[in-house]
Tab-separated table of C-alpha atoms and ligand atoms in Angstrom:
chain	number	residue	atom	x	y	z
A	1	MET	CA	-25.430	-18.838	-52.789
A	2	THR	CA	-21.709	-18.905	-53.684
A	3	ASN	CA	-21.458	-22.522	-52.503
A	4	SER	CA	-24.504	-23.446	-54.548
A	5	ALA	CA	-22.948	-21.699	-57.590
A	6	SER	CA	-19.843	-23.897	-57.386
A	7	GLN	CA	-22.058	-26.956	-56.844
A	8	ILE	CA	-24.073	-26.142	-59.963
A	9	GLU	CA	-20.881	-25.547	-61.951
A	10	THR	CA	-19.595	-28.978	-60.872
A	11	LEU	CA	-22.910	-30.581	-61.891
A	12	TYR	CA	-22.703	-28.839	-65.260
A	13	SER	CA	-19.021	-29.796	-65.845
A	14	TYR	CA	-19.752	-33.440	-65.071
A	15	GLU	CA	-22.733	-33.292	-67.399
A	16	SER	CA	-25.101	-34.536	-64.754
A	17	GLU	CA	-28.052	-36.332	-66.284
A	18	THR	CA	-30.320	-35.028	-63.540
A	19	PHE	CA	-29.001	-31.471	-63.768
A	20	ALA	CA	-32.384	-29.742	-63.713
A	21	LYS	CA	-33.629	-31.892	-60.845
A	22	ASP	CA	-30.435	-31.287	-58.841
A	23	VAL	CA	-30.614	-27.531	-59.357
A	24	TYR	CA	-34.246	-27.588	-58.221
A	25	ALA	CA	-33.253	-29.560	-55.108
A	26	ILE	CA	-30.567	-26.999	-54.312
A	27	ALA	CA	-33.145	-24.236	-54.712
A	28	LEU	CA	-35.627	-25.968	-52.433
A	29	ASN	CA	-33.066	-26.832	-49.778
A	30	ASN	CA	-31.803	-23.293	-49.559
A	31	GLU	CA	-35.093	-21.519	-50.080
A	32	PHE	CA	-33.953	-19.466	-53.014
A	33	CYS	CA	-34.837	-19.219	-56.734
A	34	ILE	CA	-32.228	-20.139	-59.324
A	35	SER	CA	-31.914	-19.509	-63.052
A	36	VAL	CA	-29.031	-21.077	-65.007
A	37	PHE	CA	-28.082	-19.837	-68.492
A	38	GLY	CA	-25.884	-21.913	-70.755
A	39	PRO	CA	-22.991	-20.761	-72.977
A	40	ASP	CA	-25.460	-20.018	-75.760
A	41	GLY	CA	-27.255	-17.494	-73.518
A	42	LYS	CA	-30.384	-19.662	-73.296
A	43	VAL	CA	-32.026	-20.784	-70.075
A	44	LEU	CA	-30.612	-24.184	-69.111
A	45	THR	CA	-32.850	-24.700	-66.163
A	46	THR	CA	-34.774	-22.596	-63.777
A	47	ALA	CA	-36.141	-23.268	-60.323
A	48	ASP	CA	-38.868	-20.969	-59.128
A	49	ILE	CA	-39.867	-21.629	-55.577
A	50	GLY	CA	-42.220	-18.635	-55.574
A	51	GLY	CA	-42.442	-15.798	-53.123
A	52	GLY	CA	-42.147	-12.929	-55.611
A	53	CYS	CA	-38.572	-13.465	-56.618
A	54	MET	CA	-36.936	-10.849	-58.780
A	55	ILE	CA	-35.274	-13.057	-61.387
A	56	HIS	CA	-38.501	-14.779	-62.395
A	57	ASN	CA	-40.501	-11.614	-62.450
A	58	THR	CA	-38.419	-9.399	-64.687
A	59	ASP	CA	-37.635	-9.034	-68.384
A	60	MET	CA	-34.592	-10.027	-70.441
A	61	LYS	CA	-33.356	-6.420	-70.434
A	62	MET	CA	-32.972	-6.539	-66.670
A	63	ILE	CA	-31.371	-9.979	-66.865
A	64	ASN	CA	-28.851	-8.570	-69.331
A	65	GLU	CA	-28.105	-5.670	-67.041
A	66	LEU	CA	-27.457	-8.026	-64.174
A	67	TYR	CA	-25.174	-10.103	-66.398
A	68	ASN	CA	-23.214	-6.986	-67.360
A	69	ASP	CA	-22.919	-5.928	-63.730
A	70	ALA	CA	-21.428	-9.314	-62.907
A	71	LEU	CA	-19.069	-9.112	-65.872
A	72	GLU	CA	-17.840	-5.691	-64.738
A	73	ASN	CA	-17.338	-6.995	-61.198
A	74	GLY	CA	-15.062	-9.825	-62.313
A	75	GLY	CA	-17.748	-12.523	-62.693
A	76	GLU	CA	-19.745	-11.955	-59.514
A	77	TYR	CA	-22.437	-9.517	-58.471
A	78	PHE	CA	-24.292	-9.205	-55.205
A	79	HIS	CA	-27.247	-6.999	-54.691
A	80	ARG	CA	-29.322	-6.357	-51.639
A	81	ALA	CA	-32.636	-5.095	-52.808
A	82	GLY	CA	-35.463	-3.698	-50.830
A	83	LEU	CA	-35.248	-0.687	-48.572
A	84	THR	CA	-31.491	-0.818	-48.287
A	85	GLY	CA	-31.224	-1.603	-51.962
A	86	PHE	CA	-32.985	1.604	-52.944
A	87	GLN	CA	-30.756	3.608	-50.708
A	88	ASP	CA	-27.695	2.121	-52.379
A	89	LYS	CA	-25.350	4.843	-53.519
A	90	LYS	CA	-24.891	3.076	-56.808
A	91	ALA	CA	-26.366	5.213	-59.575
A	92	HIS	CA	-27.828	2.204	-61.326
A	93	VAL	CA	-30.603	0.708	-59.225
A	94	PRO	CA	-32.082	-2.440	-60.727
A	95	PHE	CA	-35.765	-3.058	-60.177
A	96	ALA	CA	-36.279	0.538	-59.170
A	97	ASN	CA	-39.227	0.630	-61.482
A	98	SER	CA	-40.331	-2.904	-60.806
A	99	ARG	CA	-44.032	-3.438	-60.682
A	100	TYR	CA	-43.468	-5.768	-57.768
A	101	ASP	CA	-43.471	-4.894	-54.174
A	102	VAL	CA	-39.802	-5.425	-53.528
A	103	ARG	CA	-39.104	-6.274	-49.921
A	104	ASP	CA	-35.716	-7.297	-48.446
A	105	ARG	CA	-34.134	-9.622	-51.049
A	106	ILE	CA	-30.672	-10.784	-51.959
A	107	LEU	CA	-29.676	-11.192	-55.540
A	108	TYR	CA	-26.519	-12.955	-56.646
A	109	VAL	CA	-25.179	-13.416	-60.168
A	110	ALA	CA	-22.189	-15.678	-60.840
A	111	ILE	CA	-20.417	-16.176	-64.191
A	112	GLN	CA	-18.242	-19.282	-64.396
A	113	GLU	CA	-15.929	-20.134	-67.257
A	114	VAL	CA	-16.658	-23.680	-68.449
A	115	THR	CA	-15.124	-25.653	-71.310
A	116	ASP	CA	-17.672	-24.508	-73.899
A	117	GLY	CA	-18.045	-20.911	-72.792
A	118	GLN	CA	-19.758	-19.181	-69.843
A	119	LEU	CA	-22.205	-20.553	-67.305
A	120	ILE	CA	-24.392	-17.817	-65.832
A	121	MET	CA	-26.204	-18.464	-62.574
A	122	MET	CA	-28.678	-16.162	-60.923
A	123	PHE	CA	-29.981	-16.562	-57.379
A	124	ASP	CA	-32.627	-14.743	-55.466
A	125	ALA	CA	-33.614	-15.178	-51.846
A	126	ALA	CA	-35.850	-13.393	-49.430
A	127	VAL	CA	-34.172	-12.126	-46.315
A	128	GLU	CA	-37.353	-12.725	-44.376
A	129	PRO	CA	-36.701	-16.380	-43.533
A	130	VAL	CA	-33.577	-15.219	-41.721
A	131	ASN	CA	-35.665	-12.786	-39.751
A	132	VAL	CA	-38.206	-15.478	-38.975
A	133	VAL	CA	-35.435	-17.831	-37.799
A	134	LYS	CA	-33.970	-14.997	-35.762
A	135	GLY	CA	-37.348	-14.472	-34.112
A	136	VAL	CA	-37.775	-18.166	-33.345
A	137	ILE	CA	-34.246	-18.385	-31.945
A	138	THR	CA	-34.881	-15.306	-29.804
A	139	ILE	CA	-38.005	-16.872	-28.313
A	140	HIS	CA	-36.149	-20.169	-27.756
A	141	LEU	CA	-33.284	-18.343	-26.132
A	142	LEU	CA	-35.659	-16.422	-23.918
A	143	ILE	CA	-37.450	-19.577	-22.787
A	144	THR	CA	-34.130	-21.388	-22.276
A	145	THR	CA	-32.779	-18.449	-20.282
A	146	ILE	CA	-35.858	-18.376	-18.045
A	147	ILE	CA	-35.728	-22.152	-17.471
A	148	MET	CA	-31.972	-22.086	-16.814
A	149	THR	CA	-32.359	-19.168	-14.405
A	150	LEU	CA	-35.051	-21.061	-12.498
A	151	VAL	CA	-32.959	-24.259	-12.442
A	152	ALA	CA	-29.875	-22.281	-11.327
A	153	ALA	CA	-31.858	-20.564	-8.572
A	154	PHE	CA	-33.205	-23.919	-7.393
A	155	VAL	CA	-29.762	-25.587	-7.438
A	156	ALA	CA	-28.162	-22.558	-5.726
A	157	ASN	CA	-30.826	-22.631	-3.035
A	158	ALA	CA	-30.378	-26.374	-2.460
A	159	LEU	CA	-26.580	-25.963	-2.353
A	160	ALA	CA	-26.761	-23.010	0.021
A	161	LYS	CA	-28.978	-25.052	2.345
A	162	LYS	CA	-26.593	-28.005	2.212
A	163	LEU	CA	-23.629	-25.721	2.960
A	164	SER	CA	-25.208	-23.512	5.590
A	165	GLN	CA	-27.228	-26.076	7.561
A	166	PRO	CA	-24.159	-27.763	9.170
A	167	ILE	CA	-22.679	-24.315	9.939
A	168	ALA	CA	-25.936	-23.332	11.634
A	169	ASP	CA	-25.817	-26.589	13.675
A	170	VAL	CA	-22.229	-25.937	14.733
A	171	ASN	CA	-23.119	-22.357	15.629
A	172	ARG	CA	-26.001	-23.552	17.799
A	173	ALA	CA	-23.687	-25.962	19.646
A	174	ALA	CA	-21.015	-23.229	19.988
A	175	LYS	CA	-23.554	-20.969	21.708
A	176	LYS	CA	-24.191	-23.717	24.267
A	177	LEU	CA	-20.436	-23.989	24.781
A	178	THR	CA	-20.131	-20.269	25.490
A	179	ALA	CA	-22.906	-20.681	28.067
A	180	GLY	CA	-20.663	-23.146	29.924
A	181	GLU	CA	-22.237	-26.375	28.653
A	182	TYR	CA	-18.986	-28.268	28.110
A	183	ASP	CA	-20.666	-31.616	27.367
A	184	VAL	CA	-22.073	-30.289	24.117
A	185	GLU	CA	-21.208	-32.360	21.037
A	186	PHE	CA	-20.366	-30.884	17.656
A	187	THR	CA	-21.708	-33.166	14.939
A	188	GLY	CA	-21.207	-31.084	11.789
A	189	GLU	CA	-21.993	-33.287	8.801
A	190	GLY	CA	-21.870	-32.772	5.078
A	191	TYR	CA	-18.390	-31.969	3.957
A	192	ARG	CA	-14.769	-32.306	5.046
A	193	GLU	CA	-14.208	-28.754	6.342
A	194	ILE	CA	-17.205	-28.957	8.662
A	195	TYR	CA	-16.067	-32.360	9.977
A	196	GLU	CA	-12.647	-30.867	10.753
A	197	LEU	CA	-14.209	-27.807	12.396
A	198	SER	CA	-16.428	-30.072	14.530
A	199	ASP	CA	-13.432	-32.164	15.579
A	200	THR	CA	-11.508	-29.046	16.578
A	201	LEU	CA	-14.456	-27.667	18.522
A	202	ASN	CA	-15.037	-31.003	20.268
A	203	GLN	CA	-11.387	-30.954	21.324
A	204	THR	CA	-11.793	-27.338	22.477
A	205	ALA	CA	-14.885	-28.265	24.509
A	206	HIS	CA	-12.968	-31.147	26.071
A	207	ASP	CA	-10.002	-28.881	26.920
A	208	LEU	CA	-12.281	-26.191	28.321
A	209	LYS	CA	-13.988	-28.752	30.517
A	210	ARG	CA	-10.630	-29.954	31.807
A	211	THR	CA	-9.402	-26.394	32.440
A	212	ASP	CA	-12.640	-25.552	34.205
A	213	MET	CA	-12.336	-28.630	36.407
A	214	MET	CA	-8.710	-27.852	37.183
A	215	GLN	CA	-9.591	-24.288	38.035
A	216	LYS	CA	-12.316	-25.410	40.428
A	217	GLU	CA	-9.968	-27.989	41.931
A	218	LEU	CA	-7.260	-25.337	42.280
A	219	ILE	CA	-9.570	-22.975	44.134
A	220	ALA	CA	-10.762	-25.810	46.385
A	221	ASN	CA	-7.182	-26.875	47.106
A	222	ILE	CA	-5.956	-23.354	47.757
A	223	SER	CA	-8.867	-22.656	50.086
A	224	HIS	CA	-8.141	-25.903	51.902
A	225	ASP	CA	-4.441	-25.091	52.229
A	226	LEU	CA	-5.138	-21.566	53.434
A	227	ARG	CA	-7.827	-22.590	55.867
A	228	THR	CA	-5.809	-25.303	57.639
A	229	PRO	CA	-2.980	-23.049	58.929
A	230	LEU	CA	-5.495	-20.299	59.699
A	231	THR	CA	-7.595	-22.708	61.801
A	232	LEU	CA	-4.466	-23.902	63.577
A	233	ILE	CA	-3.256	-20.369	64.243
A	234	THR	CA	-6.650	-19.266	65.562
A	235	GLY	CA	-6.994	-22.399	67.690
A	236	TYR	CA	-3.536	-22.089	69.229
A	237	CYS	CA	-3.920	-18.349	69.883
A	238	GLU	CA	-7.285	-18.866	71.628
A	239	MET	CA	-5.821	-21.704	73.662
A	240	MET	CA	-2.878	-19.545	74.769
A	241	ARG	CA	-5.209	-16.695	75.653
A	242	ASP	CA	-7.744	-18.754	77.582
A	243	ILE	CA	-5.783	-21.538	79.279
A	244	ASP	CA	-3.150	-20.823	81.822
A	245	GLY	CA	0.248	-22.335	81.147
A	246	GLU	CA	-0.370	-22.904	77.440
A	247	ASN	CA	1.388	-19.732	76.465
A	248	ASN	CA	4.638	-21.638	76.037
A	249	PRO	CA	7.407	-21.496	73.383
A	250	GLU	CA	6.309	-24.794	71.741
A	251	ASN	CA	2.819	-23.505	71.025
A	252	ILE	CA	4.177	-20.182	69.794
A	253	GLN	CA	6.486	-22.144	67.479
A	254	VAL	CA	3.443	-23.934	65.993
A	255	VAL	CA	1.845	-20.558	65.301
A	256	LEU	CA	5.089	-19.305	63.721
A	257	ASP	CA	5.462	-22.452	61.584
A	258	GLU	CA	1.910	-22.175	60.304
A	259	THR	CA	2.399	-18.481	59.553
A	260	ALA	CA	5.542	-19.351	57.577
A	261	ARG	CA	3.586	-22.005	55.667
A	262	LEU	CA	0.884	-19.496	54.869
A	263	SER	CA	3.322	-16.911	53.566
A	264	SER	CA	5.228	-19.471	51.472
A	265	LEU	CA	1.938	-20.669	49.939
A	266	VAL	CA	0.888	-17.101	49.151
A	267	ASN	CA	4.348	-16.357	47.689
A	268	ASP	CA	4.210	-19.449	45.529
A	269	LEU	CA	0.774	-18.505	44.247
A	270	ILE	CA	1.944	-14.990	43.387
A	271	ASP	CA	5.014	-16.392	41.587
A	272	LEU	CA	2.932	-18.911	39.675
A	273	SER	CA	0.424	-16.346	38.511
A	274	LYS	CA	3.305	-14.109	37.365
A	275	TYR	CA	4.860	-16.911	35.287
A	276	GLU	CA	1.539	-17.966	33.848
A	277	SER	CA	0.531	-14.445	32.865
A	278	GLY	CA	4.014	-13.830	31.436
A	279	SER	CA	4.384	-10.615	33.443
A	280	GLN	CA	7.516	-11.855	35.180
A	281	LYS	CA	10.529	-10.163	33.544
A	282	LEU	CA	13.653	-12.277	33.370
A	283	ASN	CA	16.996	-10.866	34.317
A	284	ILE	CA	19.154	-12.763	31.839
A	285	GLU	CA	22.886	-12.974	32.484
A	286	SER	CA	25.732	-15.396	31.998
A	287	VAL	CA	25.629	-17.843	34.904
A	288	ASP	CA	28.187	-20.481	35.869
A	289	LEU	CA	25.878	-23.433	36.527
A	290	ASP	CA	28.688	-25.473	38.096
A	291	PHE	CA	29.268	-22.794	40.730
A	292	LEU	CA	25.542	-22.396	41.332
A	293	LEU	CA	24.980	-26.136	41.861
A	294	LEU	CA	28.048	-26.504	44.053
A	295	GLU	CA	26.844	-23.666	46.260
A	296	THR	CA	23.371	-25.224	46.480
A	297	VAL	CA	24.709	-28.629	47.443
A	298	GLU	CA	26.901	-27.063	50.163
A	299	ARG	CA	23.946	-25.162	51.541
A	300	TYR	CA	21.793	-28.322	51.695
A	301	ARG	CA	24.608	-30.303	53.321
A	302	LYS	CA	24.852	-27.685	56.079
A	303	LEU	CA	21.070	-27.429	56.476
A	304	MET	CA	20.551	-31.188	56.676
A	305	THR	CA	23.565	-32.164	58.803
A	306	ASP	CA	21.414	-33.740	61.489
A	307	LYS	CA	19.043	-35.471	58.996
A	308	ASP	CA	21.432	-38.110	57.684
A	309	PHE	CA	21.079	-37.094	54.001
A	310	THR	CA	23.738	-37.643	51.383
A	311	PHE	CA	24.137	-35.079	48.602
A	312	ILE	CA	26.270	-36.200	45.666
A	313	TYR	CA	27.372	-33.722	43.029
A	314	GLU	CA	28.812	-34.813	39.654
A	315	SER	CA	29.982	-32.101	37.287
A	316	VAL	CA	31.816	-31.498	34.013
A	317	GLY	CA	33.311	-28.374	35.542
A	318	PRO	CA	32.454	-24.701	34.952
A	319	THR	CA	29.861	-24.248	32.191
A	320	PHE	CA	28.004	-21.054	31.456
A	321	ALA	CA	24.367	-20.579	30.518
A	322	ARG	CA	22.389	-17.431	29.741
A	323	CYS	CA	19.528	-17.394	32.243
A	324	ASP	CA	17.938	-15.634	35.207
A	325	LYS	CA	20.107	-16.829	38.117
A	326	LYS	CA	17.490	-16.316	40.848
A	327	ARG	CA	14.782	-18.204	38.930
A	328	ILE	CA	17.006	-21.115	37.917
A	329	LEU	CA	18.080	-21.387	41.546
A	330	GLN	CA	14.413	-21.653	42.475
A	331	VAL	CA	13.999	-24.496	39.950
A	332	ILE	CA	16.948	-26.331	41.480
A	333	TYR	CA	15.597	-25.790	45.001
A	334	ASN	CA	12.150	-27.074	44.083
A	335	LEU	CA	13.601	-30.190	42.442
A	336	VAL	CA	15.992	-30.896	45.323
A	337	ASN	CA	13.216	-30.329	47.901
A	338	ASN	CA	11.036	-32.873	46.096
A	339	ALA	CA	13.950	-35.313	45.896
A	340	ILE	CA	14.394	-34.962	49.665
A	341	ASN	CA	10.668	-35.294	50.357
A	342	TYR	CA	10.220	-38.366	48.168
A	343	SER	CA	13.681	-39.926	48.630
A	344	GLY	CA	14.028	-43.551	49.556
A	345	ASP	CA	15.651	-45.223	52.527
A	346	ASP	CA	19.153	-44.470	51.239
A	347	LYS	CA	18.367	-40.733	51.733
A	348	THR	CA	20.532	-39.877	48.769
A	349	VAL	CA	20.076	-36.993	46.365
A	350	ILE	CA	22.312	-36.808	43.299
A	351	LEU	CA	22.853	-33.598	41.342
A	352	LYS	CA	24.563	-33.861	37.973
A	353	LEU	CA	25.765	-31.240	35.496
A	354	SER	CA	26.759	-32.307	31.977
A	355	VAL	CA	26.770	-30.968	28.426
A	356	THR	CA	24.562	-32.558	25.738
A	357	GLU	CA	25.627	-33.366	22.164
A	358	GLN	CA	23.789	-30.232	21.046
A	359	GLY	CA	25.966	-28.168	23.403
A	360	LYS	CA	23.222	-27.527	25.985
A	361	ASN	CA	23.799	-27.683	29.748
A	362	LEU	CA	21.958	-30.610	31.283
A	363	VAL	CA	21.033	-30.472	34.977
A	364	GLU	CA	19.699	-33.676	36.587
A	365	VAL	CA	18.333	-34.243	40.092
A	366	THR	CA	17.991	-37.912	41.069
A	367	ASP	CA	16.557	-39.710	44.078
A	368	HIS	CA	16.093	-43.399	44.846
A	369	GLY	CA	12.635	-43.015	46.283
A	370	GLU	CA	9.155	-44.289	45.541
A	371	GLY	CA	9.132	-43.168	41.900
A	372	ILE	CA	6.154	-42.063	39.805
A	373	ALA	CA	3.764	-44.237	37.807
A	374	LYS	CA	3.960	-43.957	33.995
A	375	GLU	CA	0.421	-42.613	33.632
A	376	ASP	CA	1.154	-39.802	36.103
A	377	LEU	CA	4.341	-38.625	34.413
A	378	PRO	CA	2.733	-36.331	31.804
A	379	LEU	CA	0.519	-34.688	34.456
A	380	ILE	CA	3.037	-34.211	37.222
A	381	PHE	CA	3.853	-30.615	36.166
A	382	ASP	CA	0.207	-29.533	36.398
A	383	ARG	CA	-0.822	-27.236	39.236
A	384	TYR	CA	-1.759	-29.133	42.347
A	385	TYR	CA	-1.568	-32.470	40.602
A	386	LYS	CA	-1.306	-35.157	43.237
A	387	VAL	CA	-0.283	-38.672	42.388
A	388	ASP	CA	-2.715	-40.100	44.923
A	389	LYS	CA	-5.450	-37.814	43.482
A	390	VAL	CA	-6.944	-36.961	46.867
A	391	HIS	CA	-5.638	-33.570	47.859
A	392	LYS	CA	-3.624	-33.882	50.998
A	393	ARG	CA	-1.964	-30.973	52.577
A	394	ALA	CA	1.639	-31.168	51.342
A	395	VAL	CA	3.897	-32.081	54.229
A	396	THR	CA	6.699	-29.780	53.212
A	397	GLY	CA	5.892	-28.251	49.826
A	398	THR	CA	2.877	-26.254	48.793
A	399	GLY	CA	1.835	-28.589	45.968
A	400	LEU	CA	2.765	-25.973	43.405
A	401	GLY	CA	6.507	-26.676	43.186
A	402	LEU	CA	6.591	-28.415	39.808
A	403	SER	CA	4.203	-25.988	38.135
A	404	ILE	CA	6.535	-23.167	39.198
A	405	VAL	CA	9.456	-25.175	37.732
A	406	LYS	CA	7.493	-25.550	34.522
A	407	GLY	CA	6.647	-21.815	34.393
A	408	ILE	CA	10.264	-20.719	34.919
A	409	LEU	CA	11.759	-23.204	32.436
A	410	GLU	CA	9.191	-22.436	29.762
A	411	SER	CA	9.800	-18.703	30.136
A	412	HIS	CA	13.491	-19.506	29.485
A	413	GLY	CA	12.587	-21.662	26.476
A	414	ALA	CA	14.332	-24.570	28.198
A	415	SER	CA	13.287	-28.175	27.725
A	416	TYR	CA	12.590	-30.295	30.798
A	417	GLY	CA	11.223	-33.645	31.846
A	418	VAL	CA	11.308	-36.579	34.210
A	419	ARG	CA	12.395	-40.211	34.030
A	420	SER	CA	10.946	-42.359	36.763
A	421	GLU	CA	10.153	-45.887	37.730
A	422	ILE	CA	8.036	-47.083	40.609
A	423	GLY	CA	10.259	-48.344	43.411
A	424	THR	CA	13.519	-47.285	41.756
A	425	GLY	CA	13.392	-43.523	41.948
A	426	SER	CA	13.114	-40.458	39.757
A	427	THR	CA	15.368	-38.158	37.762
A	428	PHE	CA	14.085	-34.670	36.995
A	429	PHE	CA	16.118	-32.824	34.366
A	430	PHE	CA	16.260	-29.634	32.330
A	431	GLU	CA	18.404	-28.415	29.450
A	432	ILE	CA	19.423	-24.783	29.201
B	501	LIG	P1	4.452	-31.090	46.148
B	501	LIG	O1	4.486	-29.917	47.009
B	501	LIG	O2	3.242	-31.963	46.412
B	501	LIG	O3	5.736	-31.836	46.105
B	501	LIG	P2	5.063	-30.609	43.392
B	501	LIG	O4	4.386	-29.777	42.341
B	501	LIG	O5	6.456	-30.287	43.676
B	501	LIG	O6	4.156	-30.512	44.688
B	501	LIG	O7	4.928	-32.103	42.947
B	501	LIG	C1	3.721	-32.621	42.460
B	501	LIG	C2	3.606	-34.113	42.715
B	501	LIG	O8	4.593	-34.806	41.960
B	501	LIG	C3	3.894	-34.518	44.132
B	501	LIG	O9	2.743	-34.450	44.918
B	501	LIG	C4	4.404	-35.939	44.009
B	501	LIG	O10	3.307	-36.821	43.938
B	501	LIG	C5	5.086	-35.948	42.666
B	501	LIG	N1	6.558	-35.833	42.770
B	501	LIG	C6	7.305	-34.725	42.641
B	501	LIG	N2	8.632	-35.000	42.779
B	501	LIG	C7	8.719	-36.328	43.010
B	501	LIG	C8	9.816	-37.238	43.257
B	501	LIG	N3	11.087	-36.825	43.276
B	501	LIG	N4	9.504	-38.532	43.464
B	501	LIG	C9	8.236	-38.968	43.440
B	501	LIG	N5	7.161	-38.169	43.232
B	501	LIG	C10	7.401	-36.869	43.014
């Protein structure tokens, strides 16, 4: 109404030729009645769009009262008639005695100063259209809400299916895996996370299969290695009991040798299981590696005097490392024993002690023997791993030597490895 008042004033000031028509258009567009009075107090134009408006259904006395109200209010007067209008605290209630059934209506009077005096504009609108619009909007909103809720439920359901289906597939495959079916394949599809999860689980299945195979192989190998000396011992004992003259020192020596083999195998297995379970406590102290290696070399030289072996020891001199002396000695023994077992025709074993650039002590054991193929190098520290694959009863060792080395060095946090070439020889080393 206020906007229309300024519009009408502009039309009046510019002396619009179609003033009456324009005012009527404004009235129609906005669904309210308008009466415009000129400076002389006479009606300039009036637009009655019907509907029981108050300004077209009252007398000049009332119009004058409205004009005065606007004048008192500084040129503007708003009135909400109808139920609320009658309850208005204002003493003066226009239309209180109106013969019309006054419902909710808004009345607005505006007085504008124009060049030739005052322009008085009166507007009247029913509030009902607003209520009707409100009702329509409410219904629209309700329908929209219902449709949107249904669409959202449908989309959510579809999304949930898309997200949960691959998880259900993976879960199904995982159950097979727990039942020992290691060949199961995880083929989670749909989104990146499920692809990654499937990859990880496929890797896990592969690793489990390998571990399972190794475990079975280990049990088979251990049984084989335990059974062979036991069969020999039983056989020899029966022979000595039953056949005259067989109870001689040579046969007894065989029984003793096999018993020693058995106990060393059992000891190795106990050690290995201790390292692997982490229950082996280390007795860490400061150890002079130079002294330890020198002592070891001397011991081997004495032990192998009649075997034509050469032990060379190269050292930087006394260097100290914090480690468990007994365990590190076992590592050195295992490496030297292997070097002897697999040494070449020159029957030479070289031990070397040096210090790395990072200040670590480097121990190397070298032989000029058969060497190890490249593809076997990463697997050589595995339990019972045999280069020739077929498990043969180790001639001297128990087949667990390098896995014990690995267990001890890893419990020390030491790095280790092997450099080897077929036909040239091998160098096993560790840094501590
Ligand atoms: P083993 O009792 O059979 O020597 P190890 O665990 O000590 O058991 O060694 C595992 C395998 O690694 C051996 O069977 C052998 O094939 C290979 N190997 C170990 N040391 C050497 C070496 N110095 N030269 C060549 N092969 C070696």
